[in-house]
Coordinates of C-alpha atoms in Angstrom, one line a residue:
Chain D
M144 CA -26.3 -8.6 -2.3
E145 CA -23.7 -10.4 -4.9
P146 CA -20.9 -12.4 -3.8
I147 CA -17.1 -11.4 -4.6
S148 CA -14.2 -13.8 -4.9
T149 CA -11.9 -12.1 -7.8
I150 CA -12.0 -9.0 -9.5
E151 CA -9.4 -8.8 -12.6
G152 CA -9.3 -5.9 -15.5
E153 CA -8.3 -2.8 -15.9
V154 CA -7.9 0.1 -13.8
A155 CA -8.9 3.6 -12.9
F156 CA -6.8 6.6 -11.9
L157 CA -8.6 9.6 -9.9
D158 CA -5.5 11.3 -9.0
R159 CA -6.4 13.3 -5.9
S160 CA -7.0 13.4 -3.3
D161 CA -10.4 14.2 -0.3
V162 CA -12.9 12.7 -3.7
D163 CA -15.5 13.3 -1.4
T164 CA -18.4 12.6 -1.7
D165 CA -20.5 15.1 -3.0
Q166 CA -18.2 15.5 -5.8
I167 CA -19.4 11.4 -6.5
I168 CA -23.0 12.1 -6.5
P169 CA -23.3 15.8 -6.8
K170 CA -27.0 16.3 -4.6
Q171 CA -29.5 17.0 -7.4
F172 CA -29.1 13.2 -8.0
L173 CA -29.7 12.7 -4.6
K174 CA -33.4 12.8 -4.3
R175 CA -34.5 10.4 -6.6
V176 CA -36.2 8.1 -3.8
E177 CA -34.9 4.4 -5.6
R178 CA -31.6 2.3 -5.8
T179 CA -30.7 2.7 -9.4
G180 CA -30.3 4.5 -11.1
Y181 CA -27.3 6.3 -10.6
G182 CA -24.1 5.4 -12.3
E183 CA -24.1 8.3 -14.7
F184 CA -24.4 11.0 -12.7
L185 CA -21.1 9.7 -10.8
F186 CA -18.9 12.9 -10.4
Y187 CA -21.3 14.4 -12.5
D188 CA -19.3 18.1 -12.6
W189 CA -16.2 17.5 -13.2
M190 CA -16.8 14.4 -15.7
R191 CA -19.8 17.1 -17.7
D192 CA -17.4 19.6 -17.3
G193 CA -14.5 18.2 -19.3
E194 CA -12.8 18.0 -16.2
I195 CA -12.3 14.5 -15.0
E196 CA -12.3 10.9 -17.6
L197 CA -13.1 8.0 -16.4
E198 CA -14.0 4.6 -17.9
P199 CA -15.9 2.0 -16.3
H200 CA -13.4 -0.6 -15.5
P201 CA -14.3 -3.6 -12.7
I202 CA -11.8 -1.4 -10.2
L203 CA -10.7 1.9 -9.1
V204 CA -7.9 3.4 -7.8
S205 CA -7.8 7.2 -6.3
G206 CA -6.3 8.8 -2.8
R207 CA -6.4 9.4 0.7
N208 CA -9.6 9.7 2.6
F209 CA -11.8 8.5 -0.4
G210 CA -15.3 9.2 0.5
S211 CA -15.1 11.8 3.0
G212 CA -18.7 13.9 3.9
S213 CA -21.7 13.4 3.6
S214 CA -22.6 9.5 4.5
R215 CA -25.1 9.7 0.8
E216 CA -24.7 5.6 0.2
H217 CA -25.9 7.5 -2.9
A218 CA -21.9 7.6 -3.7
V219 CA -21.4 4.1 -3.2
W220 CA -24.4 3.3 -5.7
A221 CA -23.3 5.9 -8.5
L222 CA -19.2 4.0 -8.0
H223 CA -21.2 0.5 -8.8
Q224 CA -24.1 1.5 -12.0
F225 CA -21.6 3.1 -13.3
G226 CA -19.0 -0.3 -13.3
F227 CA -17.3 -0.6 -11.1
Q228 CA -16.4 -3.6 -8.9
A229 CA -13.2 -2.2 -6.5
V230 CA -11.4 0.8 -5.4
I231 CA -8.7 1.4 -4.5
A232 CA -7.0 4.5 -1.5
P233 CA -4.9 5.0 1.0
S234 CA -7.9 5.5 3.8
F235 CA -11.3 5.8 2.7
S236 CA -13.6 7.7 5.2
D237 CA -15.1 5.2 7.4
I238 CA -18.3 5.7 6.4
F239 CA -18.0 5.5 3.2
Y240 CA -16.4 2.4 3.9
S241 CA -19.6 1.0 5.6
N242 CA -21.2 1.8 2.9
S243 CA -19.4 -0.2 0.3
T244 CA -19.0 -3.4 2.4
K245 CA -22.9 -3.0 3.1
N246 CA -23.7 -3.2 -1.3
G247 CA -21.1 -5.8 -2.7
F248 CA -18.4 -2.4 -3.3
L249 CA -15.2 -3.8 -2.1
P250 CA -13.6 -0.9 -0.6
I251 CA -9.1 -0.9 -1.2
V252 CA -6.6 0.0 1.8
L253 CA -3.2 -0.1 0.5
P254 CA -0.2 2.4 1.2
E255 CA 0.1 5.1 -1.9
E256 CA 3.2 4.1 -3.8
E257 CA 1.3 0.5 -4.1
C258 CA -1.7 2.1 -5.8
R259 CA 0.3 4.8 -7.8
A260 CA 2.1 1.2 -8.9
I261 CA -1.2 -0.3 -9.4
A262 CA -2.3 3.0 -11.9
T263 CA 1.1 2.6 -13.4
A264 CA 0.6 -0.9 -14.6
G265 CA -3.3 -0.9 -15.6
A266 CA -3.9 -3.6 -14.9
A267 CA -4.7 -5.8 -11.7
K268 CA -6.9 -8.9 -10.4
I269 CA -7.4 -8.5 -7.0
D270 CA -8.1 -11.6 -4.7
L271 CA -10.2 -11.6 -1.9
E272 CA -10.0 -14.2 0.2
S273 CA -6.2 -14.6 0.1
Q274 CA -6.2 -10.7 0.7
T275 CA -3.7 -9.1 -2.2
V276 CA -4.1 -8.1 -4.8
S277 CA -1.6 -8.9 -8.2
W278 CA -0.4 -6.4 -10.9
D279 CA 2.3 -6.5 -13.5
G280 CA 5.0 -6.2 -11.8
G281 CA 4.2 -6.4 -7.7
E282 CA 2.0 -7.9 -5.9
A283 CA 0.2 -6.8 -2.2
S284 CA -1.9 -7.6 0.6
F285 CA -4.9 -6.2 1.8
D286 CA -6.6 -6.3 5.3
I287 CA -10.1 -6.8 5.8
D288 CA -11.7 -8.2 9.0
R289 CA -12.6 -11.6 9.0
E290 CA -16.9 -11.0 9.1
I291 CA -16.6 -8.1 6.3
K292 CA -14.5 -10.9 4.2
R293 CA -17.0 -13.6 5.1
R294 CA -20.0 -11.4 4.1
L295 CA -19.1 -10.4 0.8
L296 CA -16.9 -13.5 -0.3
G297 CA -20.8 -15.3 0.3
G298 CA -22.6 -12.6 -0.7
L299 CA -24.2 -12.8 2.6
D300 CA -27.7 -10.0 3.5
D301 CA -26.7 -8.6 6.9
I302 CA -30.1 -8.2 7.9
A303 CA -31.4 -12.1 7.9
L304 CA -28.1 -12.5 10.2
T305 CA -28.6 -10.3 12.4
L306 CA -32.3 -11.5 13.1
Q307 CA -31.0 -15.1 13.8
S308 CA -30.0 -13.3 17.1
E309 CA -33.0 -12.6 17.8
D310 CA -34.3 -13.5 20.8
E311 CA -31.2 -12.2 22.6
I312 CA -31.8 -8.8 20.7
E313 CA -35.5 -9.4 22.7
A314 CA -34.1 -10.7 26.2
F315 CA -31.0 -7.1 25.9
E316 CA -34.6 -5.4 25.4
A317 CA -36.5 -6.8 28.4
G318 CA -33.7 -6.3 30.4
P319 CA -32.5 -2.3 32.1
G320 CA -31.2 -1.9 28.1
G321 CA -34.5 -1.9 27.1
T322 CA -35.2 1.0 29.1
Y323 CA -32.9 4.0 27.5
G324 CA -33.4 6.7 25.7
P325 CA -38.1 8.7 24.6
V326 CA -40.5 7.0 23.1
T327 CA -41.0 9.6 20.4
T328 CA -44.6 8.2 20.0
A329 CA -45.2 9.6 23.5
L330 CA -44.6 12.7 21.8
Chain F
M108 CA -10.6 -0.9 35.6
P109 CA -11.6 2.5 34.8
K110 CA -13.3 3.1 31.5
T111 CA -14.1 5.7 29.0
M112 CA -17.3 6.8 28.3
F113 CA -17.4 5.5 24.6
E114 CA -17.4 2.6 26.8
K115 CA -19.8 2.3 29.3
I116 CA -21.8 3.1 27.3
W117 CA -21.4 0.5 24.2
E118 CA -20.5 -2.1 26.6
A119 CA -24.3 -1.2 27.4
H120 CA -26.0 -1.4 24.6
E121 CA -23.3 -4.9 23.7
V122 CA -27.0 -7.5 22.4
K123 CA -23.2 -9.6 21.7
E124 CA -20.1 -9.0 20.3
N125 CA -19.9 -6.7 17.6
L126 CA -23.9 -5.8 17.4
I127 CA -25.1 -3.0 19.5
Y128 CA -28.7 -2.0 19.7
I129 CA -29.3 1.3 19.6
D130 CA -31.6 3.9 21.7
L131 CA -33.1 6.2 19.4
H132 CA -33.0 6.1 15.3
L133 CA -33.7 9.7 13.3
V134 CA -34.7 9.5 9.9
H135 CA -35.0 12.0 7.7
E136 CA -36.3 12.5 3.6
V137 CA -33.3 11.2 1.7
T138 CA -31.2 8.6 3.3
S139 CA -34.5 7.1 4.0
P140 CA -36.9 6.9 1.1
Q141 CA -34.9 2.9 -0.2
A142 CA -34.7 1.6 3.2
F143 CA -38.1 2.2 3.7
E144 CA -39.5 0.0 0.2
G145 CA -36.7 -2.8 1.1
L146 CA -38.9 -3.7 4.9
R147 CA -41.2 -3.5 2.3
M148 CA -39.4 -5.8 -0.2
S149 CA -38.5 -8.4 2.0
G150 CA -42.1 -8.4 4.1
R151 CA -39.8 -6.8 7.3
K152 CA -41.8 -4.6 9.8
L153 CA -40.1 -1.1 11.2
R154 CA -38.6 -3.0 14.8
R155 CA -39.2 0.0 17.0
P156 CA -41.1 2.5 15.9
D157 CA -41.6 3.8 19.2
K158 CA -37.1 4.8 18.9
T159 CA -38.2 5.9 15.6
V160 CA -38.3 10.0 15.1
A161 CA -38.7 10.9 11.2
T162 CA -38.8 14.9 9.7
A163 CA -38.3 16.3 6.6
D164 CA -34.8 19.2 6.8
H165 CA -32.5 18.1 3.8
N166 CA -34.6 19.1 0.8
V167 CA -36.9 21.6 2.4
P168 CA -38.0 24.9 0.7
T169 CA -37.5 28.1 2.9
D170 CA -39.6 29.9 1.7
G171 CA -42.8 30.1 3.7
T172 CA -43.6 27.4 2.0
P173 CA -47.0 26.1 4.8
T174 CA -46.9 22.0 3.0
A175 CA -44.9 19.0 0.8
A176 CA -48.5 19.0 -1.4
L177 CA -47.5 22.9 -3.0
I178 CA -43.8 22.2 -2.9
K179 CA -43.0 23.6 -6.3
D180 CA -39.9 20.7 -7.2
A181 CA -41.5 17.7 -8.3
L182 CA -38.0 15.8 -7.7
S183 CA -38.7 17.1 -3.6
R184 CA -41.8 17.0 -3.4
K185 CA -41.7 12.6 -4.5
Q186 CA -39.2 12.9 -2.0
V187 CA -41.3 14.8 1.7
E188 CA -44.6 12.7 0.4
T189 CA -42.5 9.8 0.3
L190 CA -41.2 10.5 3.6
E191 CA -44.9 11.1 4.7
K192 CA -46.0 8.3 3.7
N193 CA -43.4 5.3 4.6
A194 CA -44.2 8.0 8.0
A195 CA -47.5 6.7 8.2
D196 CA -46.9 3.0 7.1
F197 CA -45.1 2.1 9.7
G198 CA -45.9 3.9 13.0
V199 CA -42.8 6.0 12.9
P200 CA -43.7 9.6 14.0
V201 CA -42.9 12.4 11.9
Y202 CA -42.8 16.2 11.7
S203 CA -43.2 17.6 8.3
L204 CA -43.4 20.6 6.6
G205 CA -45.8 22.6 8.4
S206 CA -44.8 21.0 11.5
E207 CA -44.6 23.4 14.6
T208 CA -41.5 21.4 15.7
Q209 CA -40.5 20.1 12.1
G210 CA -36.6 21.1 11.8
I211 CA -32.8 19.9 11.4
V212 CA -33.6 16.5 12.3
H213 CA -29.6 17.0 14.6
V214 CA -31.3 20.4 15.7
I215 CA -34.6 18.7 16.4
G216 CA -33.2 16.0 18.1
P217 CA -32.1 17.7 21.3
E218 CA -34.7 20.9 21.6
L219 CA -37.3 18.2 22.2
G220 CA -35.9 16.7 24.5
L221 CA -35.1 13.5 22.0
T222 CA -31.6 13.0 23.0
Q223 CA -30.1 12.6 26.1
P224 CA -26.9 10.8 28.1
G225 CA -25.7 7.5 27.8
M226 CA -27.7 6.0 24.0
T227 CA -27.2 5.3 21.3
I228 CA -28.1 7.7 18.8
V229 CA -28.0 6.6 14.3
C230 CA -29.3 8.2 11.6
G231 CA -28.3 8.3 8.0
D232 CA -26.6 11.6 7.3
S233 CA -22.7 12.1 8.8
H234 CA -23.7 14.6 10.9
T235 CA -25.4 13.2 13.2
S236 CA -22.0 13.2 15.6
T237 CA -23.4 16.3 16.7
H238 CA -25.6 14.9 20.2
G239 CA -22.4 13.8 20.5
A240 CA -22.5 16.3 23.3
F241 CA -24.1 14.9 25.6
G242 CA -22.4 12.0 25.8
A243 CA -23.9 9.8 23.5
L244 CA -22.3 8.0 21.5
A245 CA -24.1 9.4 18.0
F246 CA -22.7 8.5 14.7
G247 CA -23.6 8.6 10.8
I248 CA -25.0 5.5 8.4
G249 CA -25.8 4.7 5.1
T250 CA -29.0 3.8 4.0
S251 CA -28.5 -0.5 4.4
E252 CA -27.6 0.2 7.6
V253 CA -30.8 2.4 8.0
E254 CA -32.9 -0.2 6.7
H255 CA -30.5 -2.8 9.5
V256 CA -32.1 -0.7 12.0
M257 CA -35.3 -0.4 10.9
A258 CA -36.0 -3.9 10.4
T259 CA -33.3 -4.9 13.8
Q260 CA -33.4 -2.2 16.3
T261 CA -29.7 -3.3 16.1
L262 CA -26.2 -2.2 13.5
V263 CA -23.0 -4.9 13.5
Q264 CA -19.8 -2.6 14.8
N265 CA -16.0 -3.6 15.2
K266 CA -15.3 -1.3 18.5
P267 CA -13.8 2.3 17.2
K268 CA -10.6 3.3 19.0
T269 CA -11.3 6.1 21.2
M270 CA -9.1 9.2 21.4
R271 CA -9.6 12.5 23.5
I272 CA -8.8 15.9 22.7
N273 CA -7.4 18.6 26.2
Y274 CA -8.1 21.4 26.0
S275 CA -6.2 23.2 28.8
G276 CA -7.2 27.3 29.1
T277 CA -10.6 28.9 27.6
L278 CA -11.6 30.4 24.4
G279 CA -10.8 34.3 23.8
E280 CA -12.3 37.6 23.7
G281 CA -14.9 36.7 20.2
V282 CA -13.4 33.0 19.4
T283 CA -16.2 30.1 19.4
S284 CA -16.9 27.4 19.4
K285 CA -16.3 27.5 15.8
D286 CA -13.3 28.7 15.6
L287 CA -11.9 26.1 17.9
I288 CA -13.3 22.6 15.6
L289 CA -12.0 24.4 12.9
A290 CA -9.2 24.8 14.7
T291 CA -8.2 20.6 14.8
I292 CA -9.3 19.9 12.0
G293 CA -6.5 22.9 10.3
K294 CA -4.6 21.0 12.8
L295 CA -5.4 17.5 12.6
G296 CA -5.9 16.8 8.7
T297 CA -9.0 15.7 7.6
S298 CA -8.6 11.9 8.1
G299 CA -7.4 13.2 11.9
M300 CA -10.1 10.6 13.6
T301 CA -10.7 8.7 11.4
G302 CA -11.5 5.3 12.9
Y303 CA -12.5 7.0 16.2
V304 CA -15.1 7.6 18.4
V305 CA -13.8 11.2 19.3
E306 CA -13.9 12.9 23.1
Y307 CA -13.8 16.4 23.9
A308 CA -12.3 18.0 26.8
G309 CA -10.6 20.3 29.1
E310 CA -11.8 23.7 30.9
A311 CA -12.3 24.8 27.7
I312 CA -14.8 23.0 26.8
E313 CA -16.3 22.5 29.7
A314 CA -17.4 26.0 30.3
L315 CA -19.4 25.9 26.6
T316 CA -23.2 26.5 26.1
M317 CA -24.5 23.1 24.9
E318 CA -25.3 25.1 22.0
Q319 CA -21.7 25.9 21.4
R320 CA -20.4 22.2 22.4
M321 CA -23.1 20.4 19.4
T322 CA -20.9 23.1 17.2
I323 CA -17.6 21.2 18.4
C324 CA -19.3 17.3 18.0
N325 CA -20.8 18.2 15.4
M326 CA -17.7 18.6 13.2
T327 CA -16.6 15.1 14.8
I328 CA -17.2 14.2 10.3
E329 CA -14.4 16.2 9.0
G330 CA -12.0 16.0 10.5
G331 CA -12.7 12.5 10.0
G332 CA -13.9 11.1 13.7
K333 CA -17.0 8.1 13.4
A334 CA -18.7 10.2 16.6
G335 CA -17.0 12.8 19.4
M336 CA -18.8 13.2 22.4
I337 CA -18.6 15.5 25.0
A338 CA -19.3 13.7 29.4
P339 CA -22.4 15.7 30.9
D340 CA -22.8 17.9 33.5
E341 CA -24.7 20.7 35.6
T342 CA -24.9 22.5 32.3
T343 CA -26.1 19.3 30.4
F344 CA -28.2 18.8 32.2
E345 CA -30.0 22.4 32.9
Y346 CA -30.5 23.3 29.7
M347 CA -31.9 19.6 29.2
R348 CA -34.5 20.1 31.8
G349 CA -38.4 20.0 31.7
K350 CA -37.9 19.3 27.4
P351 CA -40.6 17.5 26.2
G352 CA -38.5 13.7 25.8
V353 CA -36.6 13.4 29.2
P354 CA -37.4 11.1 31.2
A355 CA -40.1 11.7 33.9
D356 CA -38.6 11.1 37.2
F357 CA -35.3 14.1 36.0
D358 CA -34.0 13.6 38.9
A359 CA -33.3 10.3 39.3
A360 CA -31.7 10.0 35.6
V361 CA -30.0 13.4 36.6
E362 CA -28.1 10.6 39.4
R363 CA -27.3 8.1 36.5
W364 CA -25.9 10.2 34.1
R365 CA -23.2 11.4 36.5
D366 CA -21.9 8.0 36.0
L367 CA -21.1 8.1 32.6
P368 CA -18.0 10.7 32.4
T369 CA -14.9 9.1 32.1
D370 CA -13.5 7.5 34.8
E371 CA -10.1 9.4 35.9
G372 CA -7.1 7.3 34.8
A373 CA -8.8 4.9 31.9
T374 CA -6.4 5.8 28.5
F375 CA -7.7 6.5 25.3
D376 CA -5.6 5.0 22.2
T377 CA -5.2 7.9 21.9
E378 CA -4.4 11.6 23.9
V379 CA -4.1 15.4 21.4
E380 CA -3.3 18.7 23.5
I381 CA -4.7 21.5 22.0
D382 CA -3.4 25.3 24.2
A383 CA -7.9 26.8 23.6
T384 CA -5.9 30.4 23.9
A385 CA -4.0 30.4 21.1
I386 CA -6.9 29.8 19.3
S387 CA -7.8 32.7 16.9
P388 CA -11.4 32.8 14.8
M389 CA -11.2 30.7 11.9
V390 CA -11.7 31.4 8.1
T391 CA -11.3 28.3 5.2
W392 CA -9.6 29.1 2.1
G393 CA -9.9 25.8 0.3
T394 CA -12.3 23.0 -1.1
T395 CA -12.0 20.6 2.5
P396 CA -12.1 22.7 6.1
G397 CA -8.5 21.1 7.1
M398 CA -8.0 24.1 4.9
V399 CA -8.0 27.0 7.7
I400 CA -6.3 29.8 9.0
Q401 CA -6.7 31.8 11.6
V402 CA -8.4 35.6 9.6
T403 CA -5.4 37.4 10.1
D404 CA -3.6 35.3 7.6
T405 CA -3.2 35.6 4.4
V406 CA -3.9 32.7 1.4
P407 CA -1.2 30.1 2.2
D408 CA 1.3 29.4 -0.6
P409 CA 1.1 25.8 -2.8
E410 CA 5.0 26.4 -3.0
K411 CA 5.4 26.3 0.5
M412 CA 4.1 23.1 1.6
D413 CA 5.8 20.0 1.6
S414 CA 3.8 16.9 0.3
P415 CA 3.1 16.5 -3.3
A416 CA -0.3 15.7 -3.1
D417 CA -0.9 18.8 -0.6
R418 CA 0.6 20.9 -3.0
E419 CA -1.5 19.7 -6.2
A420 CA -4.9 19.9 -3.4
A421 CA -4.6 23.5 -2.8
E422 CA -3.3 25.4 -6.0
R423 CA -5.8 22.8 -7.3
A424 CA -7.2 24.7 -3.9
L425 CA -6.8 28.1 -5.3
Q426 CA -7.7 27.8 -8.8
Y427 CA -11.4 26.9 -8.0
M428 CA -11.6 29.3 -5.1
G429 CA -10.7 32.0 -7.2
L430 CA -7.3 33.3 -4.8
E431 CA -4.1 34.0 -5.3
A432 CA -1.0 33.0 -2.6
G433 CA -0.6 35.5 -0.4
T434 CA -3.8 37.5 -0.3
P435 CA -4.7 38.8 3.6
M436 CA -7.7 36.5 4.2
E437 CA -9.2 40.0 5.2
E438 CA -9.7 41.9 1.2
I439 CA -11.5 38.8 0.3
R440 CA -15.1 40.0 0.0
P441 CA -18.5 37.0 0.2
E442 CA -21.0 38.5 -1.9
R443 CA -23.4 35.8 -0.3
V444 CA -23.7 35.3 3.5
F445 CA -25.4 32.3 4.4
I446 CA -26.6 31.8 8.3
G447 CA -27.8 28.0 8.9
S448 CA -27.3 24.9 9.4
C449 CA -27.3 22.2 11.6
T450 CA -23.8 23.4 13.0
N451 CA -25.3 27.4 14.0
S452 CA -28.6 27.4 13.4
R453 CA -29.3 27.3 17.2
I454 CA -30.9 30.2 18.7
S455 CA -28.1 31.3 20.4
D456 CA -26.2 30.9 17.5
L457 CA -28.5 33.2 15.6
R458 CA -28.9 36.0 19.1
E459 CA -24.9 36.5 18.2
A460 CA -24.8 36.8 15.0
A461 CA -28.5 39.6 15.7
G462 CA -26.4 40.5 18.5
A463 CA -23.3 41.8 16.2
I464 CA -24.9 43.4 13.8
K465 CA -25.8 46.7 15.8
G466 CA -28.0 49.2 13.8
R467 CA -25.1 48.4 10.9
K468 CA -26.5 47.2 7.1
V469 CA -25.4 44.4 5.4
A470 CA -23.4 46.0 2.3
D471 CA -25.1 46.4 -0.9
S472 CA -22.3 43.6 -2.2
V473 CA -23.6 41.0 -0.5
R474 CA -27.2 38.8 -0.4
A475 CA -27.1 37.8 3.1
M476 CA -29.9 35.4 4.7
V477 CA -30.3 33.6 7.7
V478 CA -32.5 29.6 8.2
P479 CA -32.8 29.2 11.6
G480 CA -32.2 25.3 12.0
S481 CA -36.3 25.0 13.7
A482 CA -39.3 25.4 13.5
L483 CA -39.2 26.0 17.7
V484 CA -36.0 28.2 17.3
K485 CA -37.5 30.1 14.3
A486 CA -40.9 30.6 16.4
Q487 CA -38.8 31.5 19.7
A488 CA -35.8 34.0 17.3
E489 CA -39.8 35.7 16.1
E490 CA -40.9 36.0 20.4
E491 CA -37.7 37.4 20.8
G492 CA -37.7 40.0 17.9
L493 CA -34.3 38.1 15.9
D494 CA -36.0 38.6 13.1
R495 CA -36.7 42.2 12.7
I496 CA -33.0 42.7 13.8
F497 CA -31.7 40.5 11.1
E498 CA -34.5 42.6 8.5
E499 CA -34.2 45.6 9.4
A500 CA -30.3 44.6 8.5
G501 CA -31.1 43.9 5.5
F502 CA -30.1 39.8 6.3
E503 CA -33.1 37.2 4.2
W504 CA -35.1 35.5 7.3
R505 CA -36.2 32.1 5.6
G506 CA -38.1 29.0 7.1
A507 CA -36.3 26.3 8.9
G508 CA -33.8 23.5 6.7
C509 CA -31.4 22.4 6.0
S510 CA -31.1 25.1 3.1
M511 CA -27.7 26.5 1.5
C512 CA -25.9 24.0 3.2
L513 CA -26.6 21.4 0.9
G514 CA -28.5 23.2 -1.6
M515 CA -30.5 20.8 -2.3
N516 CA -33.6 23.2 -1.9
P517 CA -33.8 26.6 -4.2
D518 CA -31.1 28.6 -2.1
I519 CA -28.2 27.5 -4.6
L520 CA -24.8 29.3 -4.7
I521 CA -24.1 30.8 -8.9
E522 CA -21.3 30.0 -10.7
G523 CA -18.8 32.3 -8.5
E524 CA -20.6 33.6 -6.0
R525 CA -18.8 33.5 -2.3
C526 CA -20.0 33.1 -0.2
A527 CA -19.1 33.0 4.1
S528 CA -20.6 30.7 6.1
T529 CA -21.7 29.2 8.7
S530 CA -21.9 25.1 7.8
N531 CA -19.6 22.3 7.8
R532 CA -18.8 21.7 4.2
N533 CA -16.7 23.6 1.8
F534 CA -16.0 21.6 -1.0
E535 CA -16.5 22.3 -4.1
G536 CA -19.9 22.3 -5.7
R537 CA -21.3 21.7 -2.6
Q538 CA -23.6 25.1 -1.7
G539 CA -24.0 25.9 -5.6
K540 CA -22.3 24.3 -8.7
G541 CA -18.8 26.3 -8.9
G542 CA -19.6 28.5 -5.5
R543 CA -17.1 28.9 -3.6
T544 CA -17.3 28.4 0.3
H545 CA -15.8 30.3 3.3
L546 CA -16.6 28.3 6.7
V547 CA -16.5 30.9 9.3
S548 CA -18.5 31.8 12.8
P549 CA -22.1 33.2 12.8
T550 CA -20.4 36.5 14.3
M551 CA -17.7 36.2 12.1
A552 CA -20.6 35.7 8.9
T553 CA -22.3 38.8 10.3
A554 CA -19.5 41.2 10.2
A555 CA -18.6 39.6 6.6
A556 CA -21.8 40.5 5.8
I557 CA -21.7 44.3 6.9
E558 CA -18.4 45.0 5.9
G559 CA -18.1 42.9 3.0
H560 CA -15.3 41.6 3.2
F561 CA -13.7 39.1 6.1
V562 CA -12.5 41.1 9.6
D563 CA -11.3 39.6 12.6
I564 CA -14.6 40.8 14.7
R565 CA -11.8 40.4 18.2
N566 CA -11.1 44.2 16.1
W567 CA -14.3 45.2 15.2
S568 CA -16.6 47.4 17.4

């Protein structure tokens, strides 16, 4: 994935809470077997009906519990491929948050007041290294797990990093831990 | 030091700090193709095919189509065929369309005895929390993590927080585990469990069967929780005994599993108390599972809600659902009924639903459908004659799959149609664009099918 350092530019505002992944990318677009080509179907039903309008600005701001529901990573792919590089909201679902960080797409948790202030300002700058968001008239700092931050800053490949611990995985499998659970190939 | 069940399982699976070993990886056709492709592109192999199993469920038609090659929808066909090819290429056992053990991934894991206490289980599906009913740590992951597990059999994870919900007393007559979890989400909200592994405990939980417990753990994700868990006990062991995938020395395994439950005096980050005796049959009225009330209530009035965000969300939901504040829930008339999904499609769900029919017919205004969770559930139900009970009453009896829970196959609602559904999500468009979903228990769905409107199952003769 691409490294992230700063993200700067205009802000798109989706003023809704509980935006679920069924809305972000409806089911009919999950039948593809590729990782690309989802951007044009972002919020398909809402966009097609003219219920919402979103510009592909670098930053999206939305309401609490963003990305709830299905684990479909297609939701992150769609947001990212549409043009967003970061999403700021008061809270996220756990799986969506995790999926975002695996794709170099930055989820930022800030209190609702600050989300609204950023939306009103219309533009902002995110600095991942200093963990700050600044906008005309304000600045806020956000929390992010140190290891997630390191991987995002470096654009590091999770699997390659874990495979550096292959000896430890093998040692675990050779011990009692390797004996839990069924042998699926034996059924 | 006393430990929670979660802590015991977590510690037993730490390869090193923040890297946990995965005992079972369940795979389905929608969230895996890009992961398999990732392995190919990087020249990696799938590390442990013997800890991996695949099935086709999300996309499959339920009209009796016997093999993937005969699926009419070209994209669905390609996705299921891709799963079969990927499984063959990487040595993963696959139960695809036509297999006698095909079915919804969260139904087949338990019924094949693959789901066992003390395990770590993941799947590229948010309802993986279902398997926690056996005292396993089970949670949903995205496709990048699916690829990570395929390549390494591990996951990079920060240790989640722990919550215990204690249910005092037992559920009343006609009140089901579906009502219990809906009422819980109604109380805590759709993000009330976010960041937590939730252990469900107390008298009301202990009294439940395994299939009822699975319904509760299944919907943990609707409350935002990472995983739901229930301590294994005699009910668990009896359910598992004799299933194909369980350990050869079952009694020895049971002795090990008896050490898993949370120790007396162990502490949780959060504890919640709920009075199970106060829970009624529930129905959702809005477009999140947290928008839920008792069937005897009336549609809530957004004007009376405290926060502007809640008010706005409720107004939007009522508009989408085509409902007016103050309408008694019992006057709402679904045109469709769906009994199925990983929440409520197991044999006991079908027995309860069939048992509630008692010779009556589906109302003329309703089209009702029963979709068993797996080919084995379907076979069992047919052996018991449940299919005839349903069909004689006017229900459609279908093949196994996720079906109208998410409408990736041809089973969908049309714009404006209202459905009483035993599934888990009432999001806008979930069951079809413009479709209006009310989440209920299997018996409540059956009663709605017969009466043509929601009824309080407790007073329904």
